[in-house]
Amino acid sequence: MRTLSEFAVALSDAKKARKLTANALAQRTGLTPQAVRQILAGESAPRLTNAMALASQPGLDLALLPKAAAQSLAAPQHAQPPPL
């Protein structure tokens, strides 16, 4: 992910999958419920340490990758026809 919006969507999806609430995330990370809701909506950019803490709760991890590696992960995978 490269944008705040992509981060917010990934975090929101993981939160829903783990059946966590914004209030639970706030309590577990020490952030205010309002701050968590703003981050989940993509309205506020969290500090790196807060982003790491938020991502950790639903089982995500933030990683720094070389741009080439990140681009290859984000590139659409084209199905290759089976060999004849």
Coordinates of C-alpha atoms in Angstrom, one line a residue:
M1 CA 0.0 0.0 0.0
R2 CA 1.3 3.4 -0.8
T3 CA -1.5 5.8 0.2
L4 CA -3.2 6.7 3.4
S5 CA -6.5 5.5 1.9
E6 CA -5.0 2.1 1.1
F7 CA -3.8 1.8 4.7
A8 CA -7.2 2.8 6.0
V9 CA -8.9 0.2 3.9
A10 CA -6.5 -2.6 4.8
L11 CA -6.8 -1.7 8.5
S12 CA -10.6 -1.5 8.4
D13 CA -10.9 -4.8 6.5
A14 CA -8.6 -6.6 9.1
K15 CA -10.5 -5.0 12.0
K16 CA -13.8 -6.3 10.6
A17 CA -12.3 -9.7 9.9
R18 CA -11.2 -10.0 13.6
K19 CA -14.5 -8.5 14.8
L20 CA -12.7 -5.6 16.6
T21 CA -14.3 -2.3 17.2
A22 CA -12.7 1.1 16.9
N23 CA -13.1 1.5 20.7
A24 CA -11.3 -1.8 21.3
L25 CA -8.4 -0.7 19.0
A26 CA -8.3 2.6 20.9
Q27 CA -8.1 0.9 24.2
R28 CA -5.4 -1.5 23.1
T29 CA -3.3 1.1 21.5
G30 CA -3.7 4.1 23.9
L31 CA -5.2 6.3 21.2
T32 CA -8.5 8.0 21.5
P33 CA -11.6 6.4 19.9
Q34 CA -12.0 9.6 17.8
A35 CA -8.4 9.3 16.5
V36 CA -8.9 5.7 15.6
R37 CA -12.1 6.4 13.7
Q38 CA -10.4 9.2 11.8
I39 CA -7.5 6.9 10.9
L40 CA -9.8 4.1 9.8
A41 CA -11.7 6.6 7.6
G42 CA -8.5 7.8 6.0
E43 CA -9.0 11.3 7.4
S44 CA -5.9 11.4 9.6
A45 CA -2.4 10.2 9.0
P46 CA -1.1 8.3 12.1
R47 CA 2.4 8.6 13.4
L48 CA 4.5 5.6 12.4
T49 CA 4.5 4.1 15.9
N50 CA 0.7 4.5 16.1
A51 CA 0.3 2.9 12.6
M52 CA 2.4 0.0 13.8
A53 CA 0.4 -0.4 16.9
L54 CA -2.9 -0.2 15.1
A55 CA -1.8 -2.7 12.4
S56 CA -0.6 -5.2 15.0
Q57 CA -3.9 -5.5 16.8
P58 CA -5.8 -7.3 13.9
G59 CA -2.7 -9.3 13.0
L60 CA -1.1 -7.0 10.4
D61 CA 2.5 -5.9 10.1
L62 CA 4.0 -2.8 8.5
A63 CA 7.0 -3.5 6.3
L64 CA 9.4 -1.3 4.4
L65 CA 10.3 -2.8 1.0
P66 CA 12.4 -1.6 -1.9
K67 CA 10.2 0.1 -4.4
A68 CA 10.8 -2.5 -7.1
A69 CA 9.6 -5.3 -4.7
A70 CA 6.6 -3.3 -3.6
Q71 CA 5.6 -2.6 -7.3
S72 CA 5.9 -6.3 -8.2
L73 CA 3.6 -7.2 -5.3
A74 CA 1.1 -4.6 -6.4
A75 CA 1.2 -5.5 -10.1
P76 CA -1.8 -7.4 -11.3
Q77 CA -1.0 -11.1 -11.9
H78 CA -1.8 -12.2 -15.4
A79 CA -2.9 -15.8 -15.8
Q80 CA -0.5 -17.7 -18.0
P81 CA -2.0 -20.2 -20.4
P82 CA -1.0 -23.8 -19.6
P83 CA 1.8 -25.2 -21.7
L84 CA 0.7 -27.2 -24.7

